[in-house]
Tab-separated table of C-alpha atoms in Angstrom:
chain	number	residue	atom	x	y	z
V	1	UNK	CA	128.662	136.707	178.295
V	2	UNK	CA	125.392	134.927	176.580
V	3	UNK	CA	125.806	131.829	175.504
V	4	UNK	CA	123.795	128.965	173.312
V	5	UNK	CA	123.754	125.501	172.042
V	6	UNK	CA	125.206	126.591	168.991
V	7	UNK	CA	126.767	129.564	169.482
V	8	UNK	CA	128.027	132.920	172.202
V	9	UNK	CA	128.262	136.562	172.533
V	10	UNK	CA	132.142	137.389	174.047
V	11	UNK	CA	131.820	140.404	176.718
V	12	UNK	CA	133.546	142.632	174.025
V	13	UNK	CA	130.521	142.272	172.006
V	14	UNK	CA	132.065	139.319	169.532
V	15	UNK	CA	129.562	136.511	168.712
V	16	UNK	CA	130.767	133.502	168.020
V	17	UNK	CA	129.088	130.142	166.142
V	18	UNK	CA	129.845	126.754	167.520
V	19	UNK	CA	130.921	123.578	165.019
V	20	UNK	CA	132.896	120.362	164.878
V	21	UNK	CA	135.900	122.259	163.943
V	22	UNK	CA	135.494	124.313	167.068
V	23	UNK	CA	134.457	127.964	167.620
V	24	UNK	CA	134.644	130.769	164.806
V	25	UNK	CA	133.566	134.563	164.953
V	26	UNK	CA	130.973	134.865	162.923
V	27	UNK	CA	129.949	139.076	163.964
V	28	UNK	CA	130.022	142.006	166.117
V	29	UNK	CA	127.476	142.755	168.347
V	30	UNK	CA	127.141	146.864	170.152
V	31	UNK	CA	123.893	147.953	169.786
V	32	UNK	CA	122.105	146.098	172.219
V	33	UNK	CA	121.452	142.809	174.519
V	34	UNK	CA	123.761	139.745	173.668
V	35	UNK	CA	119.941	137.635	173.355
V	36	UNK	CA	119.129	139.826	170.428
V	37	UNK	CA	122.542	139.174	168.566
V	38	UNK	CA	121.743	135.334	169.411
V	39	UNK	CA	118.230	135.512	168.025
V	40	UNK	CA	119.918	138.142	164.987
V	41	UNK	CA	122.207	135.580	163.735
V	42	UNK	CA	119.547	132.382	164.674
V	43	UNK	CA	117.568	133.958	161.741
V	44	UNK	CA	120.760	134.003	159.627
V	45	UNK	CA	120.691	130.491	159.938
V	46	UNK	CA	117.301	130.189	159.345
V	47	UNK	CA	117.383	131.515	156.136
V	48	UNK	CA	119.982	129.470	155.173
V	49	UNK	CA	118.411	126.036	156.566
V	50	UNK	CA	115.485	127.509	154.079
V	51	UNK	CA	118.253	127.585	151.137
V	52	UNK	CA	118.662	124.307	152.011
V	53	UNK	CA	115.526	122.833	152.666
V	54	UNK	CA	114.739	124.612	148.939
V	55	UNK	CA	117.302	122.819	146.853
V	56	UNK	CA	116.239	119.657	148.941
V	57	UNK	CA	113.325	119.873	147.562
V	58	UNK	CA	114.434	120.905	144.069
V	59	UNK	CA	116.350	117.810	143.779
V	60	UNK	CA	114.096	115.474	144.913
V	61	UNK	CA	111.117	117.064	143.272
V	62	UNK	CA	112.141	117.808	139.832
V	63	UNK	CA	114.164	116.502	136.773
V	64	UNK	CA	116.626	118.984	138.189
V	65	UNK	CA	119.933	118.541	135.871
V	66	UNK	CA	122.971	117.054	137.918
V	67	UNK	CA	125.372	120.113	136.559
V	68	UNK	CA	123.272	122.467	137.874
V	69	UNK	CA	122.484	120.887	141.340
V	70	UNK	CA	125.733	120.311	141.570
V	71	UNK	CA	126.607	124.183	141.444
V	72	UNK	CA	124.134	125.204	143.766
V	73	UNK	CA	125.568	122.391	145.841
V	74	UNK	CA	128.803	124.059	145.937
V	75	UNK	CA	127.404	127.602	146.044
V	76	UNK	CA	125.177	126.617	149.727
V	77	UNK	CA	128.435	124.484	150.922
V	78	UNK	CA	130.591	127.844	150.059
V	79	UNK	CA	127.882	129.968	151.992
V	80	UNK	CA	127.872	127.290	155.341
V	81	UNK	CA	131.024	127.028	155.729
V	82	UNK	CA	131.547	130.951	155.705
V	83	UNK	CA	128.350	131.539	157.455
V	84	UNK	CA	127.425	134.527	159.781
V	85	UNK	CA	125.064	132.418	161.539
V	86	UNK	CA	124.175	130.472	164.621
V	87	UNK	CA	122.846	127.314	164.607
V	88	UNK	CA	124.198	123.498	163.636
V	89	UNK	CA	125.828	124.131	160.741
V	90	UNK	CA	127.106	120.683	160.739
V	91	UNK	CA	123.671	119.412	159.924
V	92	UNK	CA	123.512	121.968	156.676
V	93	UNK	CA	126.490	120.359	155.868
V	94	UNK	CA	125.996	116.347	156.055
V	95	UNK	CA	122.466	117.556	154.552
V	96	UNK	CA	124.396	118.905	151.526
V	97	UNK	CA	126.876	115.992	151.358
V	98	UNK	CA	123.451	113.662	151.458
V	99	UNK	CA	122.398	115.497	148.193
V	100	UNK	CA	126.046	115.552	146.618
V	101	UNK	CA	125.577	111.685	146.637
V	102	UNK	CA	121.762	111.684	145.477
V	103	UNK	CA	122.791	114.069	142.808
V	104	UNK	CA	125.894	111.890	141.883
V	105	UNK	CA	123.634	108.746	141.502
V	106	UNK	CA	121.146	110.958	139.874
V	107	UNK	CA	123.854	111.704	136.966
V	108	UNK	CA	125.036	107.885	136.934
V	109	UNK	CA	121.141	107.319	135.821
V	110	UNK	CA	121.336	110.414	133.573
V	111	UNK	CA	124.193	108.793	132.290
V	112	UNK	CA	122.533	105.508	131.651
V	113	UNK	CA	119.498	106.639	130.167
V	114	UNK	CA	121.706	108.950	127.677
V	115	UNK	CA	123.538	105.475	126.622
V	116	UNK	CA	120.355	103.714	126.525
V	117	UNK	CA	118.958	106.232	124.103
V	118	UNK	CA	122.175	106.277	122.519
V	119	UNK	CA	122.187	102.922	121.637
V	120	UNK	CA	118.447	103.079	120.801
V	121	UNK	CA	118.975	106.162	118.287
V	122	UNK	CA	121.953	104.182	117.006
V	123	UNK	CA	119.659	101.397	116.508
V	124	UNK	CA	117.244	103.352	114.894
V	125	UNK	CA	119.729	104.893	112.290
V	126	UNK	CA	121.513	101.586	111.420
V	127	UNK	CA	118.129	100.433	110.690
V	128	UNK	CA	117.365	103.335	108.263
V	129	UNK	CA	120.709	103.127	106.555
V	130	UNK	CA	120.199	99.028	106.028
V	131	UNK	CA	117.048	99.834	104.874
V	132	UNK	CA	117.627	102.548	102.770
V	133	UNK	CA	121.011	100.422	101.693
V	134	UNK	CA	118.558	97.886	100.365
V	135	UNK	CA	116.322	99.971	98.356
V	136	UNK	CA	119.919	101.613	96.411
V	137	UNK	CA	120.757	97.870	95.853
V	138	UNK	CA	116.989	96.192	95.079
V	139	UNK	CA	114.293	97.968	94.459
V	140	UNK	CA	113.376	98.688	90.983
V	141	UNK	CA	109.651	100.456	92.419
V	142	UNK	CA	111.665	104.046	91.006
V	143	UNK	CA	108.526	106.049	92.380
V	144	UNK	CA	107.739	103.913	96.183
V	145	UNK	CA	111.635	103.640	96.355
V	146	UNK	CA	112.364	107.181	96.021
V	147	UNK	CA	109.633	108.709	98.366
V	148	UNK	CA	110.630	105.774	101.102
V	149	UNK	CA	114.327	107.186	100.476
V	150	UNK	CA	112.600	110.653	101.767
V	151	UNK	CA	110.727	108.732	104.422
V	152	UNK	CA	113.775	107.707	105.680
V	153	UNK	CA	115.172	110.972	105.963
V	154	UNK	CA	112.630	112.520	107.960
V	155	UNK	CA	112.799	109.669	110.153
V	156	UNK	CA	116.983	110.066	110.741
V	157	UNK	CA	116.226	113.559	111.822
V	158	UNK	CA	113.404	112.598	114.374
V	159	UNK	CA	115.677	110.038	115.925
V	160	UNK	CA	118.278	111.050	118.717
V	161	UNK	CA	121.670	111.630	118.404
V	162	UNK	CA	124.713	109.820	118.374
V	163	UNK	CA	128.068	110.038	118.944
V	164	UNK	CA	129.635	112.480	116.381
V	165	UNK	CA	132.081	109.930	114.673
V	166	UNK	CA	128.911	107.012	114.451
V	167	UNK	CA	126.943	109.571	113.291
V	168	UNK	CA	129.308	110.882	110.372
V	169	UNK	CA	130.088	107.818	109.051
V	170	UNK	CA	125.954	106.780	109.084
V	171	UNK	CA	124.985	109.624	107.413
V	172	UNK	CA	128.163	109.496	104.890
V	173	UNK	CA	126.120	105.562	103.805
V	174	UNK	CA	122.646	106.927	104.163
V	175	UNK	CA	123.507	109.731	101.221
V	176	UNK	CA	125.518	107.257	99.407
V	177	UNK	CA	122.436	104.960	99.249
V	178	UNK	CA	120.459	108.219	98.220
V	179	UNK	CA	123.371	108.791	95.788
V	180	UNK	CA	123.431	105.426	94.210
V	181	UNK	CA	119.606	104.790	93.722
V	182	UNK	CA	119.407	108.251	92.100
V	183	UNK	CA	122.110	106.999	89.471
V	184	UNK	CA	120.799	104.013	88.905
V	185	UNK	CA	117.145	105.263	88.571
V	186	UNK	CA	118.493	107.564	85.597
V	187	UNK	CA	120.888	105.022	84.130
V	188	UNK	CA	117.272	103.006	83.938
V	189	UNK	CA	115.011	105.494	82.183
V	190	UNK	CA	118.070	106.575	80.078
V	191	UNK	CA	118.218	102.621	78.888
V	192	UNK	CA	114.577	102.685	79.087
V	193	UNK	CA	114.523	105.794	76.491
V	194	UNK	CA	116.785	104.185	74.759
V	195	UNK	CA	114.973	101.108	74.085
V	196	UNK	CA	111.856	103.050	73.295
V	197	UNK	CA	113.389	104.239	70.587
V	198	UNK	CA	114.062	101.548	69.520
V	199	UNK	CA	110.607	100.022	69.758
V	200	UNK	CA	109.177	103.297	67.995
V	201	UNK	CA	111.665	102.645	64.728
V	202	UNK	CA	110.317	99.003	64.543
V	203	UNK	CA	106.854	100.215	64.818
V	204	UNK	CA	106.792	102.547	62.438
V	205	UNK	CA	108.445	99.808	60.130
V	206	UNK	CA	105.542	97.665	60.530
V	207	UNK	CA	102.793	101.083	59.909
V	208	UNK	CA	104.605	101.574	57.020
V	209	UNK	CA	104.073	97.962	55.916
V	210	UNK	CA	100.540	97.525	56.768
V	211	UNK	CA	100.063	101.152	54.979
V	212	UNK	CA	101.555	99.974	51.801
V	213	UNK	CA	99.948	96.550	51.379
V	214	UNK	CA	96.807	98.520	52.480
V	215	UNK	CA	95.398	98.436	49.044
V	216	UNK	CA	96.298	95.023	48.269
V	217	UNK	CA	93.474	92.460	46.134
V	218	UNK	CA	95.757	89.712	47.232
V	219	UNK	CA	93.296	89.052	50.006
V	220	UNK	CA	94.849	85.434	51.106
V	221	UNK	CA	98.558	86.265	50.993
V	222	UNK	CA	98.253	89.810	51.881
V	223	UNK	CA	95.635	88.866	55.254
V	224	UNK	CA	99.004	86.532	56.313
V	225	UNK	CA	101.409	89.097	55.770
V	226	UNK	CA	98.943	91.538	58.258
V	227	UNK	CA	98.402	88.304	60.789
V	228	UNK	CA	102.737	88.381	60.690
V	229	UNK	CA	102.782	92.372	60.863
V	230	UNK	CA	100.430	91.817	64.161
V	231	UNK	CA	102.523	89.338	65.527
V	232	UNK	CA	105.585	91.263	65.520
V	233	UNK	CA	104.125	94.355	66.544
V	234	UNK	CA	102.656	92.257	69.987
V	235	UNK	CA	106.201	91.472	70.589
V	236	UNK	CA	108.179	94.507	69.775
V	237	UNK	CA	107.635	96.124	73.206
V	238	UNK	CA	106.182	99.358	73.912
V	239	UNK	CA	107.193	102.916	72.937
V	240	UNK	CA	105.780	106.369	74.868
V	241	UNK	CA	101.996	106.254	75.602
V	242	UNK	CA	102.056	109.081	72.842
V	243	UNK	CA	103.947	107.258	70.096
V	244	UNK	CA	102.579	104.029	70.968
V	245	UNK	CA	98.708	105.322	70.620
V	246	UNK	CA	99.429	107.760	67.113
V	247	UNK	CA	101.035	104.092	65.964
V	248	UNK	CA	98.422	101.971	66.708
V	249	UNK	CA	95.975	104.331	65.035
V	250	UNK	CA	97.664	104.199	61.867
V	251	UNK	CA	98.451	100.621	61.810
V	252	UNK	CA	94.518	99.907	62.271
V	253	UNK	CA	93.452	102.478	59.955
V	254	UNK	CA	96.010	100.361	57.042
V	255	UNK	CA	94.813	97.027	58.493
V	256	UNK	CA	90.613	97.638	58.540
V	257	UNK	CA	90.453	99.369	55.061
V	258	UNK	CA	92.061	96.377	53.965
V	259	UNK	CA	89.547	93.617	55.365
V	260	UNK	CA	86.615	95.778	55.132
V	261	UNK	CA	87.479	95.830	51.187
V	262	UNK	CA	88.083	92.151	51.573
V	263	UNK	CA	84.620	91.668	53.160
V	264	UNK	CA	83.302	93.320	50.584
V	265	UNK	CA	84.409	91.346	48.120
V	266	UNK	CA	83.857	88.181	49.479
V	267	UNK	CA	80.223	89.229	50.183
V	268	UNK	CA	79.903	89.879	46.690
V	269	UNK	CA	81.297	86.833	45.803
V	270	UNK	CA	79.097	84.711	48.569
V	271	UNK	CA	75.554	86.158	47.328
V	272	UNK	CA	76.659	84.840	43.676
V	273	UNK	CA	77.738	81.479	44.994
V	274	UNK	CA	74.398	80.736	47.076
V	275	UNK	CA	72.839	78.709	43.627
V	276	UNK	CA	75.805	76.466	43.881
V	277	UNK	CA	74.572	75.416	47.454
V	278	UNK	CA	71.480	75.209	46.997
V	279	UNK	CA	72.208	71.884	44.649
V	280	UNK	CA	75.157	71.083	47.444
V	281	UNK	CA	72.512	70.605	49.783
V	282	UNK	CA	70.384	68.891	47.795
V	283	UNK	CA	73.601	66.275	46.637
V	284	UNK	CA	74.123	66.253	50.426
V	285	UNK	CA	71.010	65.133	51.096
V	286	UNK	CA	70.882	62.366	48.712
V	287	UNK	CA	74.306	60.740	49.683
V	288	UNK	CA	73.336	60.622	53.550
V	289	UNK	CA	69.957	58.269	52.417
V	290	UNK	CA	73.033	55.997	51.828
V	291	UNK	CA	73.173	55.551	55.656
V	292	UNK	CA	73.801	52.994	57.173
V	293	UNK	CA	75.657	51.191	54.616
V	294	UNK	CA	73.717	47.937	53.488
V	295	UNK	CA	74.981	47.150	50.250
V	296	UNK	CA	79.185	48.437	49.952
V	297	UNK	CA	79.121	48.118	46.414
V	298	UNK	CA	76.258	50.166	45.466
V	299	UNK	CA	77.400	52.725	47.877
V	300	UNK	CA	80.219	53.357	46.616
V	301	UNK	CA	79.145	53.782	42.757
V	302	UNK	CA	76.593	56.029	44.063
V	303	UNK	CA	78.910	58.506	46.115
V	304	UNK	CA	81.259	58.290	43.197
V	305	UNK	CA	78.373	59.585	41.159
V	306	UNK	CA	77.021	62.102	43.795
V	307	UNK	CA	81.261	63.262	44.286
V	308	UNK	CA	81.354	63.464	40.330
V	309	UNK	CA	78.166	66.496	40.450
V	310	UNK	CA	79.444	68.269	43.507
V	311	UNK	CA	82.772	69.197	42.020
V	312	UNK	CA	80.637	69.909	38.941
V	313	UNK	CA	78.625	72.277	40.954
V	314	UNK	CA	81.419	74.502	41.779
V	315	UNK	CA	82.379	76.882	45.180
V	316	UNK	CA	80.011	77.544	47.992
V	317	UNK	CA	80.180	80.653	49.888
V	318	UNK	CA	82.355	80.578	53.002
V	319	UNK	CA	80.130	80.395	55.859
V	320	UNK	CA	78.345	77.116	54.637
V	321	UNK	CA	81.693	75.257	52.937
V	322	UNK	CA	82.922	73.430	56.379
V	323	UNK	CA	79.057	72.196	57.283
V	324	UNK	CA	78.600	70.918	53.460
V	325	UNK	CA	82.084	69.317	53.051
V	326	UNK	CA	82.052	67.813	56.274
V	327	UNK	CA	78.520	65.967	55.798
V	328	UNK	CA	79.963	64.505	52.512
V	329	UNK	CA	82.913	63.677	54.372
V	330	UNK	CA	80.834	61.834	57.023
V	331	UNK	CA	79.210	59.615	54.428
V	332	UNK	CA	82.533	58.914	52.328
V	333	UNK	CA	84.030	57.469	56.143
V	334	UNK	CA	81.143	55.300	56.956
V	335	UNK	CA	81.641	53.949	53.072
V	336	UNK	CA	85.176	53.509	53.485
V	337	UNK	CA	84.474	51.673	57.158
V	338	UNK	CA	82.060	49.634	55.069
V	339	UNK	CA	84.715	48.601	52.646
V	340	UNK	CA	87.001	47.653	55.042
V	341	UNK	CA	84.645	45.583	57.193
V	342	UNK	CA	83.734	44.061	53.790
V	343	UNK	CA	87.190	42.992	52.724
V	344	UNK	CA	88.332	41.300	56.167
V	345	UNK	CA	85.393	39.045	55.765
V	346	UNK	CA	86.239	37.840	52.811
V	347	UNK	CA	90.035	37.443	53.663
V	348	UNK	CA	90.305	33.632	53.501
V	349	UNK	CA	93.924	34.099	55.232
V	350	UNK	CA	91.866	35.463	57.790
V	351	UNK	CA	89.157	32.719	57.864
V	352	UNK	CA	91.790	30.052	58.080
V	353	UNK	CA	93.472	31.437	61.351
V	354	UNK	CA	90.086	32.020	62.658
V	355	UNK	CA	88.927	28.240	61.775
V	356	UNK	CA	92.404	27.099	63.238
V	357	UNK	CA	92.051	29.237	66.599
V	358	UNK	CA	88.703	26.959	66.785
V	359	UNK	CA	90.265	23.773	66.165
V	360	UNK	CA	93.142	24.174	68.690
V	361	UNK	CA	90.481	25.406	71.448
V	362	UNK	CA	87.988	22.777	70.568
V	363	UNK	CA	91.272	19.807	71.043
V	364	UNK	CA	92.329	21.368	74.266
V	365	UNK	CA	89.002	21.593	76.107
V	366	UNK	CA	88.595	17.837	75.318
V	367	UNK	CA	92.040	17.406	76.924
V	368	UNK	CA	90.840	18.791	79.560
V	369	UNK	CA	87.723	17.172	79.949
V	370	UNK	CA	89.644	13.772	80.187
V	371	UNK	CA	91.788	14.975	82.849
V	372	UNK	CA	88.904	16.359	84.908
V	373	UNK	CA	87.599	12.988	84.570
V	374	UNK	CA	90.612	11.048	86.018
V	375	UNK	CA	91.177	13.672	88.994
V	376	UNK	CA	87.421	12.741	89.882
V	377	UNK	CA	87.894	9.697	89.491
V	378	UNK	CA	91.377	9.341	91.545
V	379	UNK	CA	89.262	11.944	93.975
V	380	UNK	CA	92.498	14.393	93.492
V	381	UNK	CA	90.666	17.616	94.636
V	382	UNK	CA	93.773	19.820	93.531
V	383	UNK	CA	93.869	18.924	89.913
V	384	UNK	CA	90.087	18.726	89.520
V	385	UNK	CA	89.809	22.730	90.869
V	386	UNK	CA	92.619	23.274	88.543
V	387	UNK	CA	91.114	21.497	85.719
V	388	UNK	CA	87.440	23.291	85.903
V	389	UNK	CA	88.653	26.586	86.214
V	390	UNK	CA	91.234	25.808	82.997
V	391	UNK	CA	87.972	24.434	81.349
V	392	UNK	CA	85.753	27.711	82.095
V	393	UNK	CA	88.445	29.730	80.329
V	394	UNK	CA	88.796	27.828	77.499
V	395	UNK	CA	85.124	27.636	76.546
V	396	UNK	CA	85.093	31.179	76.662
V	397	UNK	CA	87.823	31.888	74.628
V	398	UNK	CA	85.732	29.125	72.403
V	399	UNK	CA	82.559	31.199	72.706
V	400	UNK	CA	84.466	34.538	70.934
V	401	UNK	CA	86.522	32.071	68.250
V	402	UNK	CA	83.305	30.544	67.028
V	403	UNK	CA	81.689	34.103	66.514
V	404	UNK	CA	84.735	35.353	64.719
V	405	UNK	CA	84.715	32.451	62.591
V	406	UNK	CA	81.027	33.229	61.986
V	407	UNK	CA	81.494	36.599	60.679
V	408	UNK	CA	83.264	34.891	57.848
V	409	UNK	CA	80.497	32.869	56.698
């Protein structure tokens, strides 16, 4: 008999391996010397050692998935535990239960990252349904709104998955977002079409209008009614770019035919009113050698000459009517203001309270010159401070009185 650390060959040829379980026949040995079976079966275990040592590595090394270490776990334990092999097959064995636990706290971290990108993706999807929740809800932008809606899309299909019944009912709100901006985007340009046409039937009220009145010698009442026919068009909205710029032309067309021939007209009319002021300006000139006013009366009968010829001379053309009639209108004020300056000096109501104003001053400052005189005299300092200053106001108020009164005289 040969024997080994790990293992024997019986005299009848049987070799046996040695474990912590005891001895089991693992082979037959005939052919030759019972050291050759030893070293036969010593390479068995070699090559299974090397099994080992692989998958030890495997795990270790690579992202190697827990199911599938796990079976060739199981396949290696299967294959030491039946082994036709000498050597410590105990070791192979606590070596595989050492990766059974590295591969069940690899899974445990498998199985926490998974959740963490669980929750992450679920994060990510809640966010694109709010979002997308939102623009059903807000957003009136139909064209941004719509391609963010297909952003959003895209970016629920990049994301991660979920679990199947968080998923489902995320997706079911993400198309009814999709769902219910698409409905109200149409019920808007349906309302929108809608009120175009409306805004098309008022426009063409007003072209029609402005076309009819086109031809109108009425200039004054007829440029009003176009002034009103612009005024409603500016707030009757706007039709189709198409309706709103074959409108427009039309309206125009009606409204410049009508104040072209207008300007025509009124040119005409100008170049035969430019005699009339010619002798405007000349009356102009003469009524503003009235200023200033030195002598009311005379003023005034000469304006009321000058006034007499300018209505005699008849209309002015446009362009020159405001500066004439407001020159004449700048002498007939500073007339007027004469008149009026004129009158309250000759007021004698006026004179009288002006003359009695004097009086009362002129009593009350020699009041108050007698008791200035006593507080000196008594050496009161109080009352004599009180006195001056009373005094100083007084004479002033005397001082304007007295020219008043003089304005009388």
């Amino acid at each position: 008999m040969s024997t080994d650390p790990w293992g024997r060959v019986d005299d009848d040829g049987t070799v046996y391996v040695r474990t912590a379980e005891g001895e089991r026949a693992v082979g037959s040995w005939q052919a030759g010397e019972p050291e050759e079976a030893l070293a036969y079966f010593h390479r068995k275990y070699d090559e299974l050692a090397g099994q080992v040592q692989l998958l030890e590595q495997r795990v270790r090394g690579t992202d190697l998935a827990p199911a599938q270490a796990e079976a060739s776990i199981g396949k290696l334990r299967e294959a030491v535990s039946e082994a036709h092999a000498i050597g410590d097959l105990d070791a192979l064995t606590r070596r595989l239960d050492g990766l059974t636990e590295l591969v069940a706290q690899r899974r445990e971290e498998v199985k926490a990252a998974r959740e963490h990108a669980r929750a992450e993706a679920r994060a990510v999807k809640e966010r694109i349904v709010g979002e997308a929740e939102r623009i059903a809800d807000e957003t009136t932008h139909w064209k941004s709104g719509g391609e963010r809606l297909r952003q959003l899309v895209e970016e629920w299909k990049a994301a991660d998955r979920i679990d199947r019944v968080t998923e489902a009912a995320l997706w079911k709100r993400l198309s009814a977002a999709r769902t219910a901006f698409a409905k109200r985007r149409k019920q808007y340009f349906a309302g929108l079409d809608e009120q175009r046409e409306g805004v098309r039937a008022a426009k063409e009220r007003i072209v029609a209008e402005a076309e009819a009145i086109a031809d109108s010698t009425d200039w004054g009442q007829t440029a009003a009614i176009y002034r009103e026919l612009m005024q409603q068009w500016k707030t009757a909205g706007r039709a189709s770019r198409e309706v709103e710029d074959e409108l427009w032309a039309r309206f125009k067309a009606a409204q410049d035919q009508f104040f072209q021939a207008r300007s025509a007209v009124f040119a005409e009319r100008d170049a035969s009113l430019a005699a009339n002021a010619e002798v405007k300006e000349e009356l102009l000139a003469e009524a503003e050698k009235l200023l200033p006013i030195t002598d009311v009366r005379t003023a005034r009968a000469t304006l009321r000459h000058l006034l007499e010829r300018w209505e005699a001379a008849g209309p002015v053309p446009r362009e020159q009517r405001d500066r004439l009639e407001g020159g004449l209108r700048k002498v007939d004020e500073a007339v007027r203001k004469a008149e009026d300056a004129e009158w309250k000096r000759s007021n004698p109501e006026a004179r009288a309270r002006a003359q009695s104003t004097v009086d009362q001053l002129r009593t009350s400052i020699e009041q108050l010159e007698k008791r200035l005189s006593k507080a000196q005299a008594a050496g009161r300092a109080k009352d004599v401070k009180e006195a001056e200053e009373a005094l100083i106001a007084r004479r002033s108020w005397l001082a304007e009185a007295e020219r008043t009164l003089t304005e009388f005289s």
